[in-house]
Amino acid sequence: MTESHYPLDGRLPALLRGQQRVRGLFNGLPSPAIVEMCGYAGFDFIIIDNEHGSADLGVTENMLRAARASGIIPVVRCFAHDLPRVLDMGASAVQIPMVESVEQARELAARVFYPPKGIRGSAFSTRAAGYGAFSGAGHTQRSNEGICLIVMLETPQAIARAYDIASVEGVDAVFIGPNDLAHAMGHGSDWNAPPVQQAIGQGLAAITSAGKCPGIIALTPEDEEKYAALGARYFANVSTALITRAFKQAASRGDEAVLRY
């Protein structure tokens, strides 16, 4: 059995430990087709957004299948209570919002991994284990070595603890959420406000110092270069932003131009 036949795509840990940039996007649209399109477009990963998106768990599982089929690494942003089911569906990583303490990060890490690395409960009849075809010690090892935990820092309190949170064993990457951070700092949606940018830089530097992969939203090439200079390597755009921008560009050319597409 080759690695490509297993439901679980285990490539992300090596990418996060490396030095190269990895690029993906948040997707809140409940559509396996969108996942496939992102894979065929060449993104490294897709974040299936179960925090703000509208996909139920059944659709989420089909989106994970689409990711495996199209060769894109699937990350699921979800709340802690959904961790067991999302992992049993075959997510390659989970990205957890609003992490603010070392204790919270440790608890998440324990729930993501099987013993002896963590305390995740075993269930070998699930998609991640091939419905029993790839169960047992092999599945446990593939999961513990191939699944990533990404935590999100979105408040000034979290930024102040960025080094300690990033240093938690089992945390593979730390993603700074600039929009929520800006709101929490009293700047509304203006994450380009100098105090917010200073906090982002502080957080990225702390994560890098802890030896973990720093991540952030990068909506433009200029954003990516700016944050890469501060240490970021895990960059996420937003699928709906890209799609809407393309639609607006097409519409602005007039009806005749649109009809030629």
PDB file of C-alpha atoms in Angstrom:
ATOM      1  CA  MET A   1       0.000   0.000   0.000  1.00  0.00           C
ATOM      2  CA  THR A   2       1.510   3.342  -1.043  1.00  0.00           C
ATOM      3  CA  GLU A   3       1.127   6.498   1.031  1.00  0.00           C
ATOM      4  CA  SER A   4      -1.156   8.018  -1.614  1.00  0.00           C
ATOM      5  CA  HIS A   5      -3.729   5.277  -0.975  1.00  0.00           C
ATOM      6  CA  TYR A   6      -4.181   6.091   2.706  1.00  0.00           C
ATOM      7  CA  PRO A   7      -7.043   8.478   3.488  1.00  0.00           C
ATOM      8  CA  LEU A   8      -4.738  10.591   5.653  1.00  0.00           C
ATOM      9  CA  ASP A   9      -2.385  12.960   3.803  1.00  0.00           C
ATOM     10  CA  GLY A  10       0.674  13.234   6.039  1.00  0.00           C
ATOM     11  CA  ARG A  11       2.811  15.736   4.106  1.00  0.00           C
ATOM     12  CA  LEU A  12       2.153  18.847   6.191  1.00  0.00           C
ATOM     13  CA  PRO A  13       4.517  18.276   9.168  1.00  0.00           C
ATOM     14  CA  ALA A  14       7.567  18.229   6.901  1.00  0.00           C
ATOM     15  CA  LEU A  15       6.388  21.369   5.105  1.00  0.00           C
ATOM     16  CA  LEU A  16       5.894  23.238   8.365  1.00  0.00           C
ATOM     17  CA  ARG A  17       9.308  22.158   9.647  1.00  0.00           C
ATOM     18  CA  GLY A  18      11.036  23.196   6.425  1.00  0.00           C
ATOM     19  CA  GLN A  19      12.197  26.624   5.346  1.00  0.00           C
ATOM     20  CA  GLN A  20      10.069  27.137   2.254  1.00  0.00           C
ATOM     21  CA  ARG A  21       6.826  29.087   2.165  1.00  0.00           C
ATOM     22  CA  VAL A  22       3.532  27.196   2.008  1.00  0.00           C
ATOM     23  CA  ARG A  23       0.466  28.796   0.501  1.00  0.00           C
ATOM     24  CA  GLY A  24      -3.192  27.992   0.898  1.00  0.00           C
ATOM     25  CA  LEU A  25      -6.526  29.580   1.548  1.00  0.00           C
ATOM     26  CA  PHE A  26      -9.494  29.640   3.865  1.00  0.00           C
ATOM     27  CA  ASN A  27     -12.642  28.243   2.337  1.00  0.00           C
ATOM     28  CA  GLY A  28     -16.030  28.586   4.024  1.00  0.00           C
ATOM     29  CA  LEU A  29     -18.044  27.459   0.997  1.00  0.00           C
ATOM     30  CA  PRO A  30     -19.623  24.014   1.518  1.00  0.00           C
ATOM     31  CA  SER A  31     -18.394  22.645  -1.811  1.00  0.00           C
ATOM     32  CA  PRO A  32     -16.123  19.681  -2.608  1.00  0.00           C
ATOM     33  CA  ALA A  33     -15.790  21.133  -6.111  1.00  0.00           C
ATOM     34  CA  ILE A  34     -14.172  24.287  -4.735  1.00  0.00           C
ATOM     35  CA  VAL A  35     -11.693  22.109  -2.830  1.00  0.00           C
ATOM     36  CA  GLU A  36     -10.800  20.260  -6.018  1.00  0.00           C
ATOM     37  CA  MET A  37     -10.422  23.527  -7.939  1.00  0.00           C
ATOM     38  CA  CYS A  38      -8.007  24.844  -5.314  1.00  0.00           C
ATOM     39  CA  GLY A  39      -6.012  21.631  -5.523  1.00  0.00           C
ATOM     40  CA  TYR A  40      -5.793  21.734  -9.286  1.00  0.00           C
ATOM     41  CA  ALA A  41      -4.831  25.419  -9.110  1.00  0.00           C
ATOM     42  CA  GLY A  42      -1.695  24.450  -7.187  1.00  0.00           C
ATOM     43  CA  PHE A  43      -2.266  25.609  -3.618  1.00  0.00           C
ATOM     44  CA  ASP A  44      -0.375  23.610  -0.990  1.00  0.00           C
ATOM     45  CA  PHE A  45      -3.252  23.434   1.500  1.00  0.00           C
ATOM     46  CA  ILE A  46      -6.870  24.419   2.014  1.00  0.00           C
ATOM     47  CA  ILE A  47      -8.406  25.408   5.343  1.00  0.00           C
ATOM     48  CA  ILE A  48     -11.959  24.076   5.463  1.00  0.00           C
ATOM     49  CA  ASP A  49     -13.513  26.745   7.634  1.00  0.00           C
ATOM     50  CA  ASN A  50     -15.882  25.178  10.124  1.00  0.00           C
ATOM     51  CA  GLU A  51     -15.710  28.228  12.366  1.00  0.00           C
ATOM     52  CA  HIS A  52     -17.331  30.684   9.956  1.00  0.00           C
ATOM     53  CA  GLY A  53     -18.296  28.425   7.047  1.00  0.00           C
ATOM     54  CA  SER A  54     -21.622  26.671   6.535  1.00  0.00           C
ATOM     55  CA  ALA A  55     -20.525  23.075   5.859  1.00  0.00           C
ATOM     56  CA  ASP A  56     -21.987  20.410   8.102  1.00  0.00           C
ATOM     57  CA  LEU A  57     -19.901  17.404   9.095  1.00  0.00           C
ATOM     58  CA  GLY A  58     -21.148  15.260   6.207  1.00  0.00           C
ATOM     59  CA  VAL A  59     -20.152  17.882   3.655  1.00  0.00           C
ATOM     60  CA  THR A  60     -16.855  18.380   5.489  1.00  0.00           C
ATOM     61  CA  GLU A  61     -16.034  14.697   5.047  1.00  0.00           C
ATOM     62  CA  ASN A  62     -16.754  14.932   1.322  1.00  0.00           C
ATOM     63  CA  MET A  63     -14.532  18.016   1.116  1.00  0.00           C
ATOM     64  CA  LEU A  64     -11.750  15.973   2.740  1.00  0.00           C
ATOM     65  CA  ARG A  65     -12.257  13.296   0.079  1.00  0.00           C
ATOM     66  CA  ALA A  66     -12.046  15.953  -2.633  1.00  0.00           C
ATOM     67  CA  ALA A  67      -8.799  17.251  -1.119  1.00  0.00           C
ATOM     68  CA  ARG A  68      -7.228  13.797  -1.161  1.00  0.00           C
ATOM     69  CA  ALA A  69      -8.346  13.222  -4.744  1.00  0.00           C
ATOM     70  CA  SER A  70      -6.974  16.540  -6.004  1.00  0.00           C
ATOM     71  CA  GLY A  71      -3.722  16.459  -4.036  1.00  0.00           C
ATOM     72  CA  ILE A  72      -4.248  19.429  -1.732  1.00  0.00           C
ATOM     73  CA  ILE A  73      -3.563  19.102   2.005  1.00  0.00           C
ATOM     74  CA  PRO A  74      -6.759  19.606   4.048  1.00  0.00           C
ATOM     75  CA  VAL A  75      -6.696  21.627   7.248  1.00  0.00           C
ATOM     76  CA  VAL A  76      -9.953  22.061   9.164  1.00  0.00           C
ATOM     77  CA  ARG A  77     -10.535  25.166  11.264  1.00  0.00           C
ATOM     78  CA  CYS A  78     -12.890  24.032  13.990  1.00  0.00           C
ATOM     79  CA  PHE A  79     -13.735  24.394  17.652  1.00  0.00           C
ATOM     80  CA  ALA A  80     -12.251  22.033  20.219  1.00  0.00           C
ATOM     81  CA  HIS A  81     -15.461  20.050  20.690  1.00  0.00           C
ATOM     82  CA  ASP A  82     -15.358  18.946  17.035  1.00  0.00           C
ATOM     83  CA  LEU A  83     -11.803  17.623  17.186  1.00  0.00           C
ATOM     84  CA  PRO A  84     -12.613  13.897  17.540  1.00  0.00           C
ATOM     85  CA  ARG A  85     -14.962  13.751  14.568  1.00  0.00           C
ATOM     86  CA  VAL A  86     -12.901  16.008  12.308  1.00  0.00           C
ATOM     87  CA  LEU A  87      -9.755  13.971  12.945  1.00  0.00           C
ATOM     88  CA  ASP A  88     -11.591  10.668  12.450  1.00  0.00           C
ATOM     89  CA  MET A  89     -12.804  11.984   9.070  1.00  0.00           C
ATOM     90  CA  GLY A  90      -9.181  12.299   7.950  1.00  0.00           C
ATOM     91  CA  ALA A  91      -8.155  15.934   8.380  1.00  0.00           C
ATOM     92  CA  SER A  92      -4.416  16.421   7.957  1.00  0.00           C
ATOM     93  CA  ALA A  93      -4.437  19.257  10.478  1.00  0.00           C
ATOM     94  CA  VAL A  94      -6.747  21.181  12.726  1.00  0.00           C
ATOM     95  CA  GLN A  95      -6.520  24.948  13.151  1.00  0.00           C
ATOM     96  CA  ILE A  96      -8.080  26.114  16.391  1.00  0.00           C
ATOM     97  CA  PRO A  97      -9.225  29.735  16.860  1.00  0.00           C
ATOM     98  CA  MET A  98      -8.808  31.989  19.894  1.00  0.00           C
ATOM     99  CA  VAL A  99      -6.033  30.174  21.751  1.00  0.00           C
ATOM    100  CA  GLU A 100      -4.814  32.427  24.577  1.00  0.00           C
ATOM    101  CA  SER A 101      -2.864  30.316  27.043  1.00  0.00           C
ATOM    102  CA  VAL A 102      -0.262  27.594  27.382  1.00  0.00           C
ATOM    103  CA  GLU A 103      -2.773  25.457  29.248  1.00  0.00           C
ATOM    104  CA  GLN A 104      -5.260  25.676  26.395  1.00  0.00           C
ATOM    105  CA  ALA A 105      -2.578  24.762  23.842  1.00  0.00           C
ATOM    106  CA  ARG A 106      -1.476  21.769  25.925  1.00  0.00           C
ATOM    107  CA  GLU A 107      -5.024  20.504  26.245  1.00  0.00           C
ATOM    108  CA  LEU A 108      -5.539  20.775  22.489  1.00  0.00           C
ATOM    109  CA  ALA A 109      -2.290  18.939  21.759  1.00  0.00           C
ATOM    110  CA  ALA A 110      -3.305  16.135  24.099  1.00  0.00           C
ATOM    111  CA  ARG A 111      -6.643  15.733  22.299  1.00  0.00           C
ATOM    112  CA  VAL A 112      -5.142  15.725  18.802  1.00  0.00           C
ATOM    113  CA  PHE A 113      -2.674  12.858  19.251  1.00  0.00           C
ATOM    114  CA  TYR A 114      -2.979   9.208  20.242  1.00  0.00           C
ATOM    115  CA  PRO A 115      -1.132   7.808  23.276  1.00  0.00           C
ATOM    116  CA  PRO A 116       1.657   7.975  24.218  1.00  0.00           C
ATOM    117  CA  LYS A 117       1.856  11.411  22.562  1.00  0.00           C
ATOM    118  CA  GLY A 118      -1.633  12.451  23.672  1.00  0.00           C
ATOM    119  CA  ILE A 119      -4.959  11.146  24.937  1.00  0.00           C
ATOM    120  CA  ARG A 120      -7.017  10.970  21.718  1.00  0.00           C
ATOM    121  CA  GLY A 121      -9.527   8.142  21.836  1.00  0.00           C
ATOM    122  CA  SER A 122      -9.062   5.310  19.348  1.00  0.00           C
ATOM    123  CA  ALA A 123     -11.721   4.490  16.759  1.00  0.00           C
ATOM    124  CA  PHE A 124     -10.499   2.387  13.862  1.00  0.00           C
ATOM    125  CA  SER A 125     -13.775   2.096  11.945  1.00  0.00           C
ATOM    126  CA  THR A 126     -13.551   5.671  10.641  1.00  0.00           C
ATOM    127  CA  ARG A 127     -12.504   7.114   7.287  1.00  0.00           C
ATOM    128  CA  ALA A 128      -9.091   8.164   8.629  1.00  0.00           C
ATOM    129  CA  ALA A 129      -8.351   4.497   9.372  1.00  0.00           C
ATOM    130  CA  GLY A 130      -9.784   3.272   6.072  1.00  0.00           C
ATOM    131  CA  TYR A 131     -12.938   2.047   7.847  1.00  0.00           C
ATOM    132  CA  GLY A 132     -10.836  -0.596   9.544  1.00  0.00           C
ATOM    133  CA  ALA A 133      -8.629  -1.487   6.578  1.00  0.00           C
ATOM    134  CA  PHE A 134      -5.623   0.460   7.944  1.00  0.00           C
ATOM    135  CA  SER A 135      -6.335   0.306  11.667  1.00  0.00           C
ATOM    136  CA  GLY A 136      -4.191  -0.529  14.650  1.00  0.00           C
ATOM    137  CA  ALA A 137      -0.590   0.459  15.266  1.00  0.00           C
ATOM    138  CA  GLY A 138       0.017   1.572  11.698  1.00  0.00           C
ATOM    139  CA  HIS A 139      -2.831   4.058  11.754  1.00  0.00           C
ATOM    140  CA  THR A 140      -1.812   5.320  15.177  1.00  0.00           C
ATOM    141  CA  GLN A 141       1.738   5.948  13.995  1.00  0.00           C
ATOM    142  CA  ARG A 142       0.649   7.599  10.726  1.00  0.00           C
ATOM    143  CA  SER A 143      -1.682   9.873  12.668  1.00  0.00           C
ATOM    144  CA  ASN A 144       0.827  10.884  15.333  1.00  0.00           C
ATOM    145  CA  GLU A 145       3.496  11.556  12.708  1.00  0.00           C
ATOM    146  CA  GLY A 146       1.293  13.021   9.973  1.00  0.00           C
ATOM    147  CA  ILE A 147      -1.290  15.239  11.702  1.00  0.00           C
ATOM    148  CA  CYS A 148      -0.573  18.844  12.663  1.00  0.00           C
ATOM    149  CA  LEU A 149      -1.974  21.161  15.300  1.00  0.00           C
ATOM    150  CA  ILE A 150      -2.131  24.826  14.325  1.00  0.00           C
ATOM    151  CA  VAL A 151      -3.268  27.301  16.956  1.00  0.00           C
ATOM    152  CA  MET A 152      -4.541  30.806  16.287  1.00  0.00           C
ATOM    153  CA  LEU A 153      -3.562  33.907  18.276  1.00  0.00           C
ATOM    154  CA  GLU A 154      -6.177  36.634  17.940  1.00  0.00           C
ATOM    155  CA  THR A 155      -5.926  38.865  21.022  1.00  0.00           C
ATOM    156  CA  PRO A 156      -3.227  41.033  22.624  1.00  0.00           C
ATOM    157  CA  GLN A 157      -3.130  38.601  25.547  1.00  0.00           C
ATOM    158  CA  ALA A 158      -2.318  35.752  23.159  1.00  0.00           C
ATOM    159  CA  ILE A 159       0.369  37.779  21.399  1.00  0.00           C
ATOM    160  CA  ALA A 160       2.006  38.498  24.762  1.00  0.00           C
ATOM    161  CA  ARG A 161       2.219  34.728  25.356  1.00  0.00           C
ATOM    162  CA  ALA A 162       3.153  33.803  21.781  1.00  0.00           C
ATOM    163  CA  TYR A 163       6.563  32.335  22.620  1.00  0.00           C
ATOM    164  CA  ASP A 164       5.235  30.138  25.427  1.00  0.00           C
ATOM    165  CA  ILE A 165       2.222  28.958  23.413  1.00  0.00           C
ATOM    166  CA  ALA A 166       4.382  28.169  20.375  1.00  0.00           C
ATOM    167  CA  SER A 167       6.803  26.235  22.592  1.00  0.00           C
ATOM    168  CA  VAL A 168       4.127  23.732  23.647  1.00  0.00           C
ATOM    169  CA  GLU A 169       5.004  20.232  22.470  1.00  0.00           C
ATOM    170  CA  GLY A 170       2.542  19.149  19.804  1.00  0.00           C
ATOM    171  CA  VAL A 171       1.940  22.638  18.416  1.00  0.00           C
ATOM    172  CA  ASP A 172       3.305  22.635  14.859  1.00  0.00           C
ATOM    173  CA  ALA A 173       2.401  26.142  13.674  1.00  0.00           C
ATOM    174  CA  VAL A 174       0.943  29.319  15.133  1.00  0.00           C
ATOM    175  CA  PHE A 175      -1.309  31.509  13.013  1.00  0.00           C
ATOM    176  CA  ILE A 176      -1.966  35.139  13.843  1.00  0.00           C
ATOM    177  CA  GLY A 177      -5.506  36.281  13.013  1.00  0.00           C
ATOM    178  CA  PRO A 178      -5.060  39.980  12.140  1.00  0.00           C
ATOM    179  CA  ASN A 179      -8.728  40.950  11.858  1.00  0.00           C
ATOM    180  CA  ASP A 180      -9.755  39.683  15.285  1.00  0.00           C
ATOM    181  CA  LEU A 181      -6.521  41.049  16.717  1.00  0.00           C
ATOM    182  CA  ALA A 182      -7.294  44.503  15.329  1.00  0.00           C
ATOM    183  CA  HIS A 183     -10.795  44.396  16.810  1.00  0.00           C
ATOM    184  CA  ALA A 184      -9.477  43.238  20.174  1.00  0.00           C
ATOM    185  CA  MET A 185      -6.992  46.122  20.163  1.00  0.00           C
ATOM    186  CA  GLY A 186      -9.709  48.688  19.448  1.00  0.00           C
ATOM    187  CA  HIS A 187      -8.883  49.339  15.788  1.00  0.00           C
ATOM    188  CA  GLY A 188     -11.949  47.774  14.190  1.00  0.00           C
ATOM    189  CA  SER A 189     -11.108  46.053  10.908  1.00  0.00           C
ATOM    190  CA  ASP A 190      -7.977  48.144  10.353  1.00  0.00           C
ATOM    191  CA  TRP A 191      -5.282  45.551  10.834  1.00  0.00           C
ATOM    192  CA  ASN A 192      -2.840  47.876   9.063  1.00  0.00           C
ATOM    193  CA  ALA A 193      -2.986  50.280  12.005  1.00  0.00           C
ATOM    194  CA  PRO A 194       0.599  50.698  13.291  1.00  0.00           C
ATOM    195  CA  PRO A 195      -0.083  49.250  16.782  1.00  0.00           C
ATOM    196  CA  VAL A 196      -1.665  46.140  15.212  1.00  0.00           C
ATOM    197  CA  GLN A 197       1.214  45.698  12.781  1.00  0.00           C
ATOM    198  CA  GLN A 198       3.647  46.062  15.665  1.00  0.00           C
ATOM    199  CA  ALA A 199       1.802  43.340  17.595  1.00  0.00           C
ATOM    200  CA  ILE A 200       1.819  41.082  14.515  1.00  0.00           C
ATOM    201  CA  GLY A 201       5.564  41.564  14.125  1.00  0.00           C
ATOM    202  CA  GLN A 202       6.093  40.833  17.815  1.00  0.00           C
ATOM    203  CA  GLY A 203       4.042  37.650  17.550  1.00  0.00           C
ATOM    204  CA  LEU A 204       5.748  36.387  14.391  1.00  0.00           C
ATOM    205  CA  ALA A 205       9.175  36.966  15.929  1.00  0.00           C
ATOM    206  CA  ALA A 206       8.213  35.098  19.115  1.00  0.00           C
ATOM    207  CA  ILE A 207       6.862  32.121  17.174  1.00  0.00           C
ATOM    208  CA  THR A 208      10.028  31.973  15.089  1.00  0.00           C
ATOM    209  CA  SER A 209      12.174  32.138  18.235  1.00  0.00           C
ATOM    210  CA  ALA A 210      10.255  29.161  19.622  1.00  0.00           C
ATOM    211  CA  GLY A 211      11.209  27.147  16.555  1.00  0.00           C
ATOM    212  CA  LYS A 212       7.682  26.812  15.186  1.00  0.00           C
ATOM    213  CA  CYS A 213       6.164  27.849  11.853  1.00  0.00           C
ATOM    214  CA  PRO A 214       4.506  31.306  11.909  1.00  0.00           C
ATOM    215  CA  GLY A 215       1.382  31.843   9.808  1.00  0.00           C
ATOM    216  CA  ILE A 216      -0.832  34.743   8.805  1.00  0.00           C
ATOM    217  CA  ILE A 217      -3.350  35.899   6.206  1.00  0.00           C
ATOM    218  CA  ALA A 218      -1.730  37.333   3.076  1.00  0.00           C
ATOM    219  CA  LEU A 219      -4.300  38.733   0.633  1.00  0.00           C
ATOM    220  CA  THR A 220      -1.737  40.193  -1.775  1.00  0.00           C
ATOM    221  CA  PRO A 221       1.836  39.410  -2.874  1.00  0.00           C
ATOM    222  CA  GLU A 222       2.883  42.573  -1.078  1.00  0.00           C
ATOM    223  CA  ASP A 223       1.379  41.282   2.167  1.00  0.00           C
ATOM    224  CA  GLU A 224       3.203  37.993   1.773  1.00  0.00           C
ATOM    225  CA  GLU A 225       6.555  39.690   1.246  1.00  0.00           C
ATOM    226  CA  LYS A 226       5.995  42.014   4.205  1.00  0.00           C
ATOM    227  CA  TYR A 227       5.144  39.201   6.589  1.00  0.00           C
ATOM    228  CA  ALA A 228       7.775  36.840   5.182  1.00  0.00           C
ATOM    229  CA  ALA A 229      10.377  39.440   6.125  1.00  0.00           C
ATOM    230  CA  LEU A 230       9.052  39.126   9.698  1.00  0.00           C
ATOM    231  CA  GLY A 231       9.394  35.331   9.662  1.00  0.00           C
ATOM    232  CA  ALA A 232       6.012  34.060   8.390  1.00  0.00           C
ATOM    233  CA  ARG A 233       6.018  30.973   6.154  1.00  0.00           C
ATOM    234  CA  TYR A 234       2.431  29.652   6.290  1.00  0.00           C
ATOM    235  CA  PHE A 235       0.278  32.012   4.226  1.00  0.00           C
ATOM    236  CA  ALA A 236      -3.486  31.866   3.721  1.00  0.00           C
ATOM    237  CA  ASN A 237      -5.661  33.804   1.295  1.00  0.00           C
ATOM    238  CA  VAL A 238      -9.490  33.561   1.243  1.00  0.00           C
ATOM    239  CA  SER A 239     -11.400  31.710  -1.477  1.00  0.00           C
ATOM    240  CA  THR A 240     -14.446  33.965  -1.472  1.00  0.00           C
ATOM    241  CA  ALA A 241     -12.254  37.069  -1.733  1.00  0.00           C
ATOM    242  CA  LEU A 242     -10.482  35.636  -4.786  1.00  0.00           C
ATOM    243  CA  ILE A 243     -13.719  34.547  -6.432  1.00  0.00           C
ATOM    244  CA  THR A 244     -15.522  37.826  -5.764  1.00  0.00           C
ATOM    245  CA  ARG A 245     -12.556  39.822  -7.059  1.00  0.00           C
ATOM    246  CA  ALA A 246     -12.539  37.788 -10.267  1.00  0.00           C
ATOM    247  CA  PHE A 247     -16.298  38.263 -10.704  1.00  0.00           C
ATOM    248  CA  LYS A 248     -15.969  42.017 -10.179  1.00  0.00           C
ATOM    249  CA  GLN A 249     -13.172  42.224 -12.722  1.00  0.00           C
ATOM    250  CA  ALA A 250     -15.273  40.316 -15.250  1.00  0.00           C
ATOM    251  CA  ALA A 251     -18.365  42.415 -14.574  1.00  0.00           C
ATOM    252  CA  SER A 252     -16.431  45.683 -14.914  1.00  0.00           C
ATOM    253  CA  ARG A 253     -15.568  44.825 -18.515  1.00  0.00           C
ATOM    254  CA  GLY A 254     -19.205  45.052 -19.531  1.00  0.00           C
ATOM    255  CA  ASP A 255     -21.837  42.552 -20.604  1.00  0.00           C
ATOM    256  CA  GLU A 256     -20.250  41.854 -23.981  1.00  0.00           C
ATOM    257  CA  ALA A 257     -16.902  40.954 -22.395  1.00  0.00           C
ATOM    258  CA  VAL A 258     -18.583  38.734 -19.805  1.00  0.00           C
ATOM    259  CA  LEU A 259     -20.409  36.775 -22.491  1.00  0.00           C
ATOM    260  CA  ARG A 260     -17.128  35.857 -24.169  1.00  0.00           C
ATOM    261  CA  TYR A 261     -15.951  33.849 -21.117  1.00  0.00           C
TER     262      TYR A 261
END
